[in-house]
Amino acid sequence: MAKTKKYAAISAAVLLLIFMLALSPARYAAACMEGLSLWAKAVLPALFPFFILTAILTKLGAAEKLADKLTPLTRRCKLPGIAAYCFLMSILSGYPVGSRIIADLAASGSITPAQAGRMSVLCSTSGPMFLLGSVGSAMYCSAKAGAILLAAHLLAVLLVCLLCLPFAKPLPDSPPKKTAPDADNILHESVSGAVVSILCVGGFIAAFYVLSLALSDLYILWPIEHFFGLFLPEQAAKGIAAGLLEATHGCALLAASGSPLALPLTAFAVTFGGACILAQQLGYLKSAGVKAGPFICMKALQGVAAFLLCWALIAIF
């Protein structure tokens, strides 16, 4: 009965959204194109090559070979050595490459669902190209702001993992290692898989741009904006509300607000990820057996840590 009511509520919300799109097609089409433009200009060129290359490395078994040498670095967090490889790829590539690698490793039998769950909170970072270039240089017109943001973001992810994961219960041994597959068809499989993945990312971004506008038109975001507006400028309050849905849009509004807390709030938005990035990651992670609730809670905790660290770094530098 509860599930029936849940599906009925979702269906009603979808029908309402369809009705709004039918009433103002040009307005929502413009929002969709804005999201697709962001994807084409910033996300596609930054992520697509990494999708291909990391898939090739994973399919060739390079991750497992590297894991043996990296195990001492990850043992403190009760993670397999392969987590260090995944974390490195996530740092270099950004959302949602780390989550996709975890899904690939789980599908190949290289990690268990429990290991995937713990790795998911470590291998979930934004890339330096986005933080230093798109946010720091383009939005804040400051290389220093981008560097502070990147440092706060990565330190928050690492700090929360180092503080929380060592106290978790020990995990069973990893599954037997798989032998590297025949490389004859790996390039085709990697490219075709990367095409599907990058198109899904673009679809999520466009969909959440439209959803954000619809929620704003329905004043559903107003309570959040009003709450943050009690102690923040109006533009910053709108930025944090938008960032809870789509991080890039929220970062742009926060940067334009001129609030003293704009950069720390941006650190929170980028580290938490917003509903759009969380949905992209969970699309991969759920296939690896990762539960959504604990993952979202850990991302929120990392976001709060990034806010505090960014605030401290601004005061120091």
PDB file of C-alpha atoms in Angstrom:
ATOM      1  CA  MET A   1       0.000   0.000   0.000  1.00  0.00           C
ATOM      2  CA  ALA A   2       2.785   2.416   0.919  1.00  0.00           C
ATOM      3  CA  LYS A   3       4.606   1.666  -2.326  1.00  0.00           C
ATOM      4  CA  THR A   4       1.370   2.272  -4.292  1.00  0.00           C
ATOM      5  CA  LYS A   5       0.936   5.683  -2.655  1.00  0.00           C
ATOM      6  CA  LYS A   6       4.574   6.512  -3.337  1.00  0.00           C
ATOM      7  CA  TYR A   7       4.236   5.647  -7.022  1.00  0.00           C
ATOM      8  CA  ALA A   8       0.986   7.603  -7.220  1.00  0.00           C
ATOM      9  CA  ALA A   9       2.676  10.711  -5.773  1.00  0.00           C
ATOM     10  CA  ILE A  10       5.587  10.383  -8.196  1.00  0.00           C
ATOM     11  CA  SER A  11       3.212   9.924 -11.114  1.00  0.00           C
ATOM     12  CA  ALA A  12       1.257  13.029 -10.095  1.00  0.00           C
ATOM     13  CA  ALA A  13       4.480  15.053  -9.885  1.00  0.00           C
ATOM     14  CA  VAL A  14       5.584  13.857 -13.331  1.00  0.00           C
ATOM     15  CA  LEU A  15       2.180  14.716 -14.823  1.00  0.00           C
ATOM     16  CA  LEU A  16       2.393  18.186 -13.275  1.00  0.00           C
ATOM     17  CA  LEU A  17       5.839  18.683 -14.806  1.00  0.00           C
ATOM     18  CA  ILE A  18       4.557  17.564 -18.218  1.00  0.00           C
ATOM     19  CA  PHE A  19       1.677  20.034 -17.911  1.00  0.00           C
ATOM     20  CA  MET A  20       4.079  22.879 -17.056  1.00  0.00           C
ATOM     21  CA  LEU A  21       6.308  22.005 -20.017  1.00  0.00           C
ATOM     22  CA  ALA A  22       3.288  22.001 -22.308  1.00  0.00           C
ATOM     23  CA  LEU A  23       2.201  25.441 -21.070  1.00  0.00           C
ATOM     24  CA  SER A  24       5.630  27.077 -21.497  1.00  0.00           C
ATOM     25  CA  PRO A  25       7.602  24.944 -23.974  1.00  0.00           C
ATOM     26  CA  ALA A  26       9.990  27.710 -25.056  1.00  0.00           C
ATOM     27  CA  ARG A  27      10.908  28.625 -21.466  1.00  0.00           C
ATOM     28  CA  TYR A  28      11.747  25.070 -20.437  1.00  0.00           C
ATOM     29  CA  ALA A  29      13.390  24.237 -23.754  1.00  0.00           C
ATOM     30  CA  ALA A  30      15.777  27.135 -23.126  1.00  0.00           C
ATOM     31  CA  ALA A  31      16.633  25.682 -19.703  1.00  0.00           C
ATOM     32  CA  CYS A  32      17.236  22.282 -21.273  1.00  0.00           C
ATOM     33  CA  MET A  33      19.516  23.808 -23.917  1.00  0.00           C
ATOM     34  CA  GLU A  34      21.407  25.689 -21.192  1.00  0.00           C
ATOM     35  CA  GLY A  35      22.097  22.404 -19.435  1.00  0.00           C
ATOM     36  CA  LEU A  36      23.135  20.688 -22.669  1.00  0.00           C
ATOM     37  CA  SER A  37      25.384  23.628 -23.536  1.00  0.00           C
ATOM     38  CA  LEU A  38      27.146  23.306 -20.184  1.00  0.00           C
ATOM     39  CA  TRP A  39      27.570  19.576 -20.786  1.00  0.00           C
ATOM     40  CA  ALA A  40      28.922  20.053 -24.322  1.00  0.00           C
ATOM     41  CA  LYS A  41      31.366  22.839 -23.429  1.00  0.00           C
ATOM     42  CA  ALA A  42      32.658  21.782 -20.007  1.00  0.00           C
ATOM     43  CA  VAL A  43      31.690  18.208 -19.147  1.00  0.00           C
ATOM     44  CA  LEU A  44      31.976  16.252 -22.417  1.00  0.00           C
ATOM     45  CA  PRO A  45      35.580  17.209 -23.285  1.00  0.00           C
ATOM     46  CA  ALA A  46      36.721  16.821 -19.677  1.00  0.00           C
ATOM     47  CA  LEU A  47      35.139  13.438 -18.901  1.00  0.00           C
ATOM     48  CA  PHE A  48      34.779  11.490 -22.151  1.00  0.00           C
ATOM     49  CA  PRO A  49      38.496  10.646 -22.631  1.00  0.00           C
ATOM     50  CA  PHE A  50      38.734   9.538 -18.990  1.00  0.00           C
ATOM     51  CA  PHE A  51      35.671   7.300 -19.379  1.00  0.00           C
ATOM     52  CA  ILE A  52      37.415   5.482 -22.228  1.00  0.00           C
ATOM     53  CA  LEU A  53      40.891   5.250 -20.670  1.00  0.00           C
ATOM     54  CA  THR A  54      39.772   4.143 -17.209  1.00  0.00           C
ATOM     55  CA  ALA A  55      37.514   1.495 -18.753  1.00  0.00           C
ATOM     56  CA  ILE A  56      40.456   0.129 -20.739  1.00  0.00           C
ATOM     57  CA  LEU A  57      42.674  -0.003 -17.635  1.00  0.00           C
ATOM     58  CA  THR A  58      39.941  -1.732 -15.632  1.00  0.00           C
ATOM     59  CA  LYS A  59      39.194  -4.306 -18.353  1.00  0.00           C
ATOM     60  CA  LEU A  60      42.914  -5.086 -18.801  1.00  0.00           C
ATOM     61  CA  GLY A  61      43.243  -5.838 -15.088  1.00  0.00           C
ATOM     62  CA  ALA A  62      45.743  -3.007 -14.498  1.00  0.00           C
ATOM     63  CA  ALA A  63      43.790  -1.866 -11.441  1.00  0.00           C
ATOM     64  CA  GLU A  64      44.227  -5.226  -9.711  1.00  0.00           C
ATOM     65  CA  LYS A  65      47.970  -5.251 -10.421  1.00  0.00           C
ATOM     66  CA  LEU A  66      48.332  -1.741  -9.001  1.00  0.00           C
ATOM     67  CA  ALA A  67      46.242  -2.651  -5.963  1.00  0.00           C
ATOM     68  CA  ASP A  68      48.903  -4.933  -4.491  1.00  0.00           C
ATOM     69  CA  LYS A  69      51.361  -2.028  -4.256  1.00  0.00           C
ATOM     70  CA  LEU A  70      48.814   0.431  -2.884  1.00  0.00           C
ATOM     71  CA  THR A  71      47.316  -1.742  -0.147  1.00  0.00           C
ATOM     72  CA  PRO A  72      49.479  -0.187   2.645  1.00  0.00           C
ATOM     73  CA  LEU A  73      48.021   3.230   1.802  1.00  0.00           C
ATOM     74  CA  THR A  74      44.417   2.075   2.114  1.00  0.00           C
ATOM     75  CA  ARG A  75      44.692  -0.420   4.984  1.00  0.00           C
ATOM     76  CA  ARG A  76      44.057   2.293   7.619  1.00  0.00           C
ATOM     77  CA  CYS A  77      40.624   2.940   6.107  1.00  0.00           C
ATOM     78  CA  LYS A  78      39.948  -0.819   5.887  1.00  0.00           C
ATOM     79  CA  LEU A  79      39.803  -0.587   2.104  1.00  0.00           C
ATOM     80  CA  PRO A  80      41.396  -2.787  -0.561  1.00  0.00           C
ATOM     81  CA  GLY A  81      44.441  -1.443  -2.369  1.00  0.00           C
ATOM     82  CA  ILE A  82      42.406  -0.941  -5.510  1.00  0.00           C
ATOM     83  CA  ALA A  83      40.613   1.937  -3.727  1.00  0.00           C
ATOM     84  CA  ALA A  84      43.757   4.082  -4.087  1.00  0.00           C
ATOM     85  CA  TYR A  85      43.704   3.592  -7.865  1.00  0.00           C
ATOM     86  CA  CYS A  86      40.022   4.486  -7.969  1.00  0.00           C
ATOM     87  CA  PHE A  87      40.602   7.560  -5.779  1.00  0.00           C
ATOM     88  CA  LEU A  88      43.403   8.763  -8.050  1.00  0.00           C
ATOM     89  CA  MET A  89      41.229   8.384 -11.155  1.00  0.00           C
ATOM     90  CA  SER A  90      38.400  10.232  -9.392  1.00  0.00           C
ATOM     91  CA  ILE A  91      40.726  13.137  -8.483  1.00  0.00           C
ATOM     92  CA  LEU A  92      42.044  13.418 -12.032  1.00  0.00           C
ATOM     93  CA  SER A  93      38.712  12.978 -13.792  1.00  0.00           C
ATOM     94  CA  GLY A  94      35.983  14.221 -11.452  1.00  0.00           C
ATOM     95  CA  TYR A  95      32.372  13.121 -11.031  1.00  0.00           C
ATOM     96  CA  PRO A  96      31.215  10.449 -11.823  1.00  0.00           C
ATOM     97  CA  VAL A  97      34.316   8.563 -13.046  1.00  0.00           C
ATOM     98  CA  GLY A  98      35.114   7.107  -9.620  1.00  0.00           C
ATOM     99  CA  SER A  99      31.606   5.695  -9.297  1.00  0.00           C
ATOM    100  CA  ARG A 100      31.784   4.186 -12.773  1.00  0.00           C
ATOM    101  CA  ILE A 101      35.095   2.477 -11.985  1.00  0.00           C
ATOM    102  CA  ILE A 102      33.579   1.025  -8.801  1.00  0.00           C
ATOM    103  CA  ALA A 103      30.649  -0.320 -10.826  1.00  0.00           C
ATOM    104  CA  ASP A 104      33.046  -1.862 -13.371  1.00  0.00           C
ATOM    105  CA  LEU A 105      35.153  -3.465 -10.621  1.00  0.00           C
ATOM    106  CA  ALA A 106      32.058  -4.882  -8.924  1.00  0.00           C
ATOM    107  CA  ALA A 107      30.730  -6.221 -12.240  1.00  0.00           C
ATOM    108  CA  SER A 108      34.048  -7.976 -12.908  1.00  0.00           C
ATOM    109  CA  GLY A 109      34.038  -9.523  -9.423  1.00  0.00           C
ATOM    110  CA  SER A 110      37.147  -7.649  -8.288  1.00  0.00           C
ATOM    111  CA  ILE A 111      35.439  -6.108  -5.237  1.00  0.00           C
ATOM    112  CA  THR A 112      32.496  -7.061  -3.017  1.00  0.00           C
ATOM    113  CA  PRO A 113      29.379  -4.891  -2.513  1.00  0.00           C
ATOM    114  CA  ALA A 114      30.579  -4.041   1.017  1.00  0.00           C
ATOM    115  CA  GLN A 115      33.935  -2.851  -0.331  1.00  0.00           C
ATOM    116  CA  ALA A 116      32.142  -0.883  -3.048  1.00  0.00           C
ATOM    117  CA  GLY A 117      30.081   0.898  -0.380  1.00  0.00           C
ATOM    118  CA  ARG A 118      33.163   2.043   1.526  1.00  0.00           C
ATOM    119  CA  MET A 119      35.077   2.963  -1.618  1.00  0.00           C
ATOM    120  CA  SER A 120      32.157   5.058  -2.880  1.00  0.00           C
ATOM    121  CA  VAL A 121      32.648   7.822  -0.286  1.00  0.00           C
ATOM    122  CA  LEU A 122      36.385   8.066  -0.966  1.00  0.00           C
ATOM    123  CA  CYS A 123      36.216   7.850  -4.765  1.00  0.00           C
ATOM    124  CA  SER A 124      33.705  10.669  -5.139  1.00  0.00           C
ATOM    125  CA  THR A 125      35.475  13.919  -5.977  1.00  0.00           C
ATOM    126  CA  SER A 126      35.251  16.793  -8.411  1.00  0.00           C
ATOM    127  CA  GLY A 127      38.077  17.241 -10.899  1.00  0.00           C
ATOM    128  CA  PRO A 128      40.717  20.009 -10.817  1.00  0.00           C
ATOM    129  CA  MET A 129      39.697  21.281 -14.275  1.00  0.00           C
ATOM    130  CA  PHE A 130      36.240  22.166 -12.972  1.00  0.00           C
ATOM    131  CA  LEU A 131      37.303  23.636  -9.619  1.00  0.00           C
ATOM    132  CA  LEU A 132      40.353  25.573 -10.810  1.00  0.00           C
ATOM    133  CA  GLY A 133      39.096  26.568 -14.253  1.00  0.00           C
ATOM    134  CA  SER A 134      35.295  26.681 -14.355  1.00  0.00           C
ATOM    135  CA  VAL A 135      34.690  27.804 -10.757  1.00  0.00           C
ATOM    136  CA  GLY A 136      37.900  29.539  -9.671  1.00  0.00           C
ATOM    137  CA  SER A 137      39.012  31.357 -12.825  1.00  0.00           C
ATOM    138  CA  ALA A 138      35.698  31.725 -14.674  1.00  0.00           C
ATOM    139  CA  MET A 139      33.166  32.271 -11.866  1.00  0.00           C
ATOM    140  CA  TYR A 140      35.280  33.883  -9.135  1.00  0.00           C
ATOM    141  CA  CYS A 141      37.898  35.384 -11.480  1.00  0.00           C
ATOM    142  CA  SER A 142      40.542  34.207  -9.010  1.00  0.00           C
ATOM    143  CA  ALA A 143      43.092  31.416  -9.283  1.00  0.00           C
ATOM    144  CA  LYS A 144      43.567  31.648  -5.510  1.00  0.00           C
ATOM    145  CA  ALA A 145      39.867  30.997  -4.902  1.00  0.00           C
ATOM    146  CA  GLY A 146      40.051  27.924  -7.122  1.00  0.00           C
ATOM    147  CA  ALA A 147      43.120  26.593  -5.291  1.00  0.00           C
ATOM    148  CA  ILE A 148      41.481  27.087  -1.868  1.00  0.00           C
ATOM    149  CA  LEU A 149      38.330  25.400  -3.118  1.00  0.00           C
ATOM    150  CA  LEU A 150      40.240  22.403  -4.494  1.00  0.00           C
ATOM    151  CA  ALA A 151      42.272  22.010  -1.287  1.00  0.00           C
ATOM    152  CA  ALA A 152      39.178  22.218   0.956  1.00  0.00           C
ATOM    153  CA  HIS A 153      37.283  19.775  -1.248  1.00  0.00           C
ATOM    154  CA  LEU A 154      39.964  17.058  -1.329  1.00  0.00           C
ATOM    155  CA  LEU A 155      40.916  17.484   2.335  1.00  0.00           C
ATOM    156  CA  ALA A 156      37.265  17.144   3.371  1.00  0.00           C
ATOM    157  CA  VAL A 157      36.813  13.899   1.439  1.00  0.00           C
ATOM    158  CA  LEU A 158      40.010  12.423   2.868  1.00  0.00           C
ATOM    159  CA  LEU A 159      39.427  13.683   6.420  1.00  0.00           C
ATOM    160  CA  VAL A 160      35.914  12.257   6.725  1.00  0.00           C
ATOM    161  CA  CYS A 161      37.089   8.898   5.364  1.00  0.00           C
ATOM    162  CA  LEU A 162      40.099   8.793   7.701  1.00  0.00           C
ATOM    163  CA  LEU A 163      37.916   9.638  10.717  1.00  0.00           C
ATOM    164  CA  CYS A 164      34.960   7.369   9.929  1.00  0.00           C
ATOM    165  CA  LEU A 165      36.122   4.313   7.981  1.00  0.00           C
ATOM    166  CA  PRO A 166      38.758   3.010  10.466  1.00  0.00           C
ATOM    167  CA  PHE A 167      35.969   2.448  13.027  1.00  0.00           C
ATOM    168  CA  ALA A 168      33.832   0.433  10.622  1.00  0.00           C
ATOM    169  CA  LYS A 169      33.495  -3.332  10.994  1.00  0.00           C
ATOM    170  CA  PRO A 170      36.130  -5.475   9.259  1.00  0.00           C
ATOM    171  CA  LEU A 171      35.098  -6.707   5.833  1.00  0.00           C
ATOM    172  CA  PRO A 172      35.313 -10.252   4.482  1.00  0.00           C
ATOM    173  CA  ASP A 173      38.213 -11.068   2.214  1.00  0.00           C
ATOM    174  CA  SER A 174      38.107  -9.801  -1.349  1.00  0.00           C
ATOM    175  CA  PRO A 175      36.796 -12.160  -4.025  1.00  0.00           C
ATOM    176  CA  PRO A 176      39.354 -14.110  -6.053  1.00  0.00           C
ATOM    177  CA  LYS A 177      41.183 -11.947  -8.550  1.00  0.00           C
ATOM    178  CA  LYS A 178      40.096 -12.291 -12.137  1.00  0.00           C
ATOM    179  CA  THR A 179      42.532 -12.889 -14.938  1.00  0.00           C
ATOM    180  CA  ALA A 180      42.825 -10.131 -17.505  1.00  0.00           C
ATOM    181  CA  PRO A 181      40.443 -10.717 -20.429  1.00  0.00           C
ATOM    182  CA  ASP A 182      41.408 -11.040 -24.048  1.00  0.00           C
ATOM    183  CA  ALA A 183      42.177  -7.540 -25.351  1.00  0.00           C
ATOM    184  CA  ASP A 184      40.747  -8.087 -28.836  1.00  0.00           C
ATOM    185  CA  ASN A 185      37.458  -6.262 -28.214  1.00  0.00           C
ATOM    186  CA  ILE A 186      38.357  -4.074 -25.245  1.00  0.00           C
ATOM    187  CA  LEU A 187      38.717  -0.833 -27.225  1.00  0.00           C
ATOM    188  CA  HIS A 188      35.285  -1.173 -28.827  1.00  0.00           C
ATOM    189  CA  GLU A 189      33.648  -2.096 -25.522  1.00  0.00           C
ATOM    190  CA  SER A 190      35.370   0.785 -23.719  1.00  0.00           C
ATOM    191  CA  VAL A 191      34.439   3.405 -26.322  1.00  0.00           C
ATOM    192  CA  SER A 192      30.834   2.240 -26.669  1.00  0.00           C
ATOM    193  CA  GLY A 193      30.442   2.110 -22.881  1.00  0.00           C
ATOM    194  CA  ALA A 194      31.956   5.590 -22.559  1.00  0.00           C
ATOM    195  CA  VAL A 195      29.524   6.979 -25.161  1.00  0.00           C
ATOM    196  CA  VAL A 196      26.536   5.647 -23.231  1.00  0.00           C
ATOM    197  CA  SER A 197      27.942   6.936 -19.932  1.00  0.00           C
ATOM    198  CA  ILE A 198      28.692  10.463 -21.166  1.00  0.00           C
ATOM    199  CA  LEU A 199      25.275  10.741 -22.820  1.00  0.00           C
ATOM    200  CA  CYS A 200      23.665   9.728 -19.525  1.00  0.00           C
ATOM    201  CA  VAL A 201      25.618  12.486 -17.759  1.00  0.00           C
ATOM    202  CA  GLY A 202      24.366  15.034 -20.284  1.00  0.00           C
ATOM    203  CA  GLY A 203      20.817  13.802 -19.866  1.00  0.00           C
ATOM    204  CA  PHE A 204      20.997  14.166 -16.085  1.00  0.00           C
ATOM    205  CA  ILE A 205      22.357  17.718 -16.336  1.00  0.00           C
ATOM    206  CA  ALA A 206      19.694  18.814 -18.829  1.00  0.00           C
ATOM    207  CA  ALA A 207      16.908  17.146 -16.825  1.00  0.00           C
ATOM    208  CA  PHE A 208      17.943  18.806 -13.576  1.00  0.00           C
ATOM    209  CA  TYR A 209      18.220  22.215 -15.223  1.00  0.00           C
ATOM    210  CA  VAL A 210      14.580  21.840 -16.301  1.00  0.00           C
ATOM    211  CA  LEU A 211      13.559  20.456 -12.901  1.00  0.00           C
ATOM    212  CA  SER A 212      15.292  23.317 -11.084  1.00  0.00           C
ATOM    213  CA  LEU A 213      13.373  25.879 -13.131  1.00  0.00           C
ATOM    214  CA  ALA A 214      10.083  24.044 -12.581  1.00  0.00           C
ATOM    215  CA  LEU A 215      10.595  23.870  -8.810  1.00  0.00           C
ATOM    216  CA  SER A 216      11.451  27.557  -8.781  1.00  0.00           C
ATOM    217  CA  ASP A 217       8.285  28.371 -10.742  1.00  0.00           C
ATOM    218  CA  LEU A 218       6.234  26.361  -8.247  1.00  0.00           C
ATOM    219  CA  TYR A 219       7.957  28.149  -5.323  1.00  0.00           C
ATOM    220  CA  ILE A 220       9.000  24.778  -3.894  1.00  0.00           C
ATOM    221  CA  LEU A 221      12.529  26.080  -3.383  1.00  0.00           C
ATOM    222  CA  TRP A 222      11.212  29.216  -1.646  1.00  0.00           C
ATOM    223  CA  PRO A 223      11.356  27.799   1.934  1.00  0.00           C
ATOM    224  CA  ILE A 224      15.044  26.937   1.471  1.00  0.00           C
ATOM    225  CA  GLU A 225      15.772  30.324  -0.084  1.00  0.00           C
ATOM    226  CA  HIS A 226      13.845  32.084   2.690  1.00  0.00           C
ATOM    227  CA  PHE A 227      15.698  30.185   5.444  1.00  0.00           C
ATOM    228  CA  PHE A 228      19.152  30.951   4.054  1.00  0.00           C
ATOM    229  CA  GLY A 229      17.993  34.490   3.213  1.00  0.00           C
ATOM    230  CA  LEU A 230      17.713  35.200   6.932  1.00  0.00           C
ATOM    231  CA  PHE A 231      21.524  35.421   7.178  1.00  0.00           C
ATOM    232  CA  LEU A 232      22.711  35.527   3.555  1.00  0.00           C
ATOM    233  CA  PRO A 233      22.180  37.923   0.617  1.00  0.00           C
ATOM    234  CA  GLU A 234      19.241  36.947  -1.610  1.00  0.00           C
ATOM    235  CA  GLN A 235      21.495  35.834  -4.488  1.00  0.00           C
ATOM    236  CA  ALA A 236      23.539  33.598  -2.169  1.00  0.00           C
ATOM    237  CA  ALA A 237      20.368  32.060  -0.708  1.00  0.00           C
ATOM    238  CA  LYS A 238      19.155  31.252  -4.223  1.00  0.00           C
ATOM    239  CA  GLY A 239      22.585  29.835  -5.003  1.00  0.00           C
ATOM    240  CA  ILE A 240      22.623  27.364  -2.133  1.00  0.00           C
ATOM    241  CA  ALA A 241      19.037  26.282  -2.944  1.00  0.00           C
ATOM    242  CA  ALA A 242      19.945  25.771  -6.609  1.00  0.00           C
ATOM    243  CA  GLY A 243      23.174  23.997  -5.611  1.00  0.00           C
ATOM    244  CA  LEU A 244      21.239  21.367  -3.689  1.00  0.00           C
ATOM    245  CA  LEU A 245      19.768  20.377  -7.059  1.00  0.00           C
ATOM    246  CA  GLU A 246      22.532  21.155  -9.580  1.00  0.00           C
ATOM    247  CA  ALA A 247      25.960  22.147  -8.271  1.00  0.00           C
ATOM    248  CA  THR A 248      27.242  24.122 -11.277  1.00  0.00           C
ATOM    249  CA  HIS A 249      24.219  26.434 -11.394  1.00  0.00           C
ATOM    250  CA  GLY A 250      24.461  26.946  -7.638  1.00  0.00           C
ATOM    251  CA  CYS A 251      28.177  27.766  -7.854  1.00  0.00           C
ATOM    252  CA  ALA A 252      27.528  30.422 -10.494  1.00  0.00           C
ATOM    253  CA  LEU A 253      24.837  32.110  -8.369  1.00  0.00           C
ATOM    254  CA  LEU A 254      27.009  31.978  -5.244  1.00  0.00           C
ATOM    255  CA  ALA A 255      29.994  33.478  -7.068  1.00  0.00           C
ATOM    256  CA  ALA A 256      27.841  36.363  -8.313  1.00  0.00           C
ATOM    257  CA  SER A 257      26.364  37.042  -4.857  1.00  0.00           C
ATOM    258  CA  GLY A 258      29.429  38.736  -3.367  1.00  0.00           C
ATOM    259  CA  SER A 259      28.715  37.154   0.021  1.00  0.00           C
ATOM    260  CA  PRO A 260      31.694  36.594   2.375  1.00  0.00           C
ATOM    261  CA  LEU A 261      30.433  33.004   2.741  1.00  0.00           C
ATOM    262  CA  ALA A 262      30.113  32.450  -1.016  1.00  0.00           C
ATOM    263  CA  LEU A 263      33.312  30.404  -1.404  1.00  0.00           C
ATOM    264  CA  PRO A 264      32.747  28.160   1.675  1.00  0.00           C
ATOM    265  CA  LEU A 265      29.157  27.557   0.500  1.00  0.00           C
ATOM    266  CA  THR A 266      30.521  26.717  -2.941  1.00  0.00           C
ATOM    267  CA  ALA A 267      32.855  24.202  -1.287  1.00  0.00           C
ATOM    268  CA  PHE A 268      29.834  22.588   0.362  1.00  0.00           C
ATOM    269  CA  ALA A 269      27.834  22.521  -2.892  1.00  0.00           C
ATOM    270  CA  VAL A 270      30.671  20.992  -4.917  1.00  0.00           C
ATOM    271  CA  THR A 271      31.587  18.393  -2.287  1.00  0.00           C
ATOM    272  CA  PHE A 272      28.012  17.343  -1.539  1.00  0.00           C
ATOM    273  CA  GLY A 273      27.322  17.331  -5.265  1.00  0.00           C
ATOM    274  CA  GLY A 274      23.637  18.190  -5.327  1.00  0.00           C
ATOM    275  CA  ALA A 275      20.825  15.911  -6.501  1.00  0.00           C
ATOM    276  CA  CYS A 276      22.062  15.871 -10.107  1.00  0.00           C
ATOM    277  CA  ILE A 277      25.559  14.549  -9.336  1.00  0.00           C
ATOM    278  CA  LEU A 278      24.271  12.228  -6.606  1.00  0.00           C
ATOM    279  CA  ALA A 279      21.807  10.715  -9.083  1.00  0.00           C
ATOM    280  CA  GLN A 280      24.583  10.197 -11.637  1.00  0.00           C
ATOM    281  CA  GLN A 281      26.798   8.463  -9.081  1.00  0.00           C
ATOM    282  CA  LEU A 282      24.043   6.317  -7.628  1.00  0.00           C
ATOM    283  CA  GLY A 283      23.105   5.200 -11.129  1.00  0.00           C
ATOM    284  CA  TYR A 284      26.455   3.371 -11.177  1.00  0.00           C
ATOM    285  CA  LEU A 285      26.809   2.588  -7.476  1.00  0.00           C
ATOM    286  CA  LYS A 286      23.455   0.865  -7.055  1.00  0.00           C
ATOM    287  CA  SER A 287      24.532  -1.752  -9.606  1.00  0.00           C
ATOM    288  CA  ALA A 288      27.536  -2.395  -7.327  1.00  0.00           C
ATOM    289  CA  GLY A 289      25.288  -2.950  -4.303  1.00  0.00           C
ATOM    290  CA  VAL A 290      25.867   0.467  -2.678  1.00  0.00           C
ATOM    291  CA  LYS A 291      22.994   1.752  -0.537  1.00  0.00           C
ATOM    292  CA  ALA A 292      21.831   5.305  -1.270  1.00  0.00           C
ATOM    293  CA  GLY A 293      21.089   6.431   2.316  1.00  0.00           C
ATOM    294  CA  PRO A 294      24.542   5.951   3.897  1.00  0.00           C
ATOM    295  CA  PHE A 295      26.256   7.306   0.781  1.00  0.00           C
ATOM    296  CA  ILE A 296      24.208  10.534   0.771  1.00  0.00           C
ATOM    297  CA  CYS A 297      24.763  11.020   4.518  1.00  0.00           C
ATOM    298  CA  MET A 298      28.519  10.676   4.101  1.00  0.00           C
ATOM    299  CA  LYS A 299      28.506  13.129   1.186  1.00  0.00           C
ATOM    300  CA  ALA A 300      26.585  15.640   3.325  1.00  0.00           C
ATOM    301  CA  LEU A 301      29.161  15.202   6.116  1.00  0.00           C
ATOM    302  CA  GLN A 302      31.977  15.759   3.617  1.00  0.00           C
ATOM    303  CA  GLY A 303      30.173  18.878   2.382  1.00  0.00           C
ATOM    304  CA  VAL A 304      30.014  20.342   5.903  1.00  0.00           C
ATOM    305  CA  ALA A 305      33.708  19.536   6.408  1.00  0.00           C
ATOM    306  CA  ALA A 306      34.551  21.266   3.098  1.00  0.00           C
ATOM    307  CA  PHE A 307      32.627  24.371   4.211  1.00  0.00           C
ATOM    308  CA  LEU A 308      34.566  24.576   7.493  1.00  0.00           C
ATOM    309  CA  LEU A 309      37.938  23.836   5.888  1.00  0.00           C
ATOM    310  CA  CYS A 310      37.380  26.428   3.173  1.00  0.00           C
ATOM    311  CA  TRP A 311      36.403  29.020   5.782  1.00  0.00           C
ATOM    312  CA  ALA A 312      39.603  28.246   7.718  1.00  0.00           C
ATOM    313  CA  LEU A 313      41.810  28.362   4.606  1.00  0.00           C
ATOM    314  CA  ILE A 314      40.384  31.783   3.634  1.00  0.00           C
ATOM    315  CA  ALA A 315      41.264  33.088   7.106  1.00  0.00           C
ATOM    316  CA  ILE A 316      44.823  31.712   6.856  1.00  0.00           C
ATOM    317  CA  PHE A 317      45.597  32.737   3.286  1.00  0.00           C
TER     318      PHE A 317
END
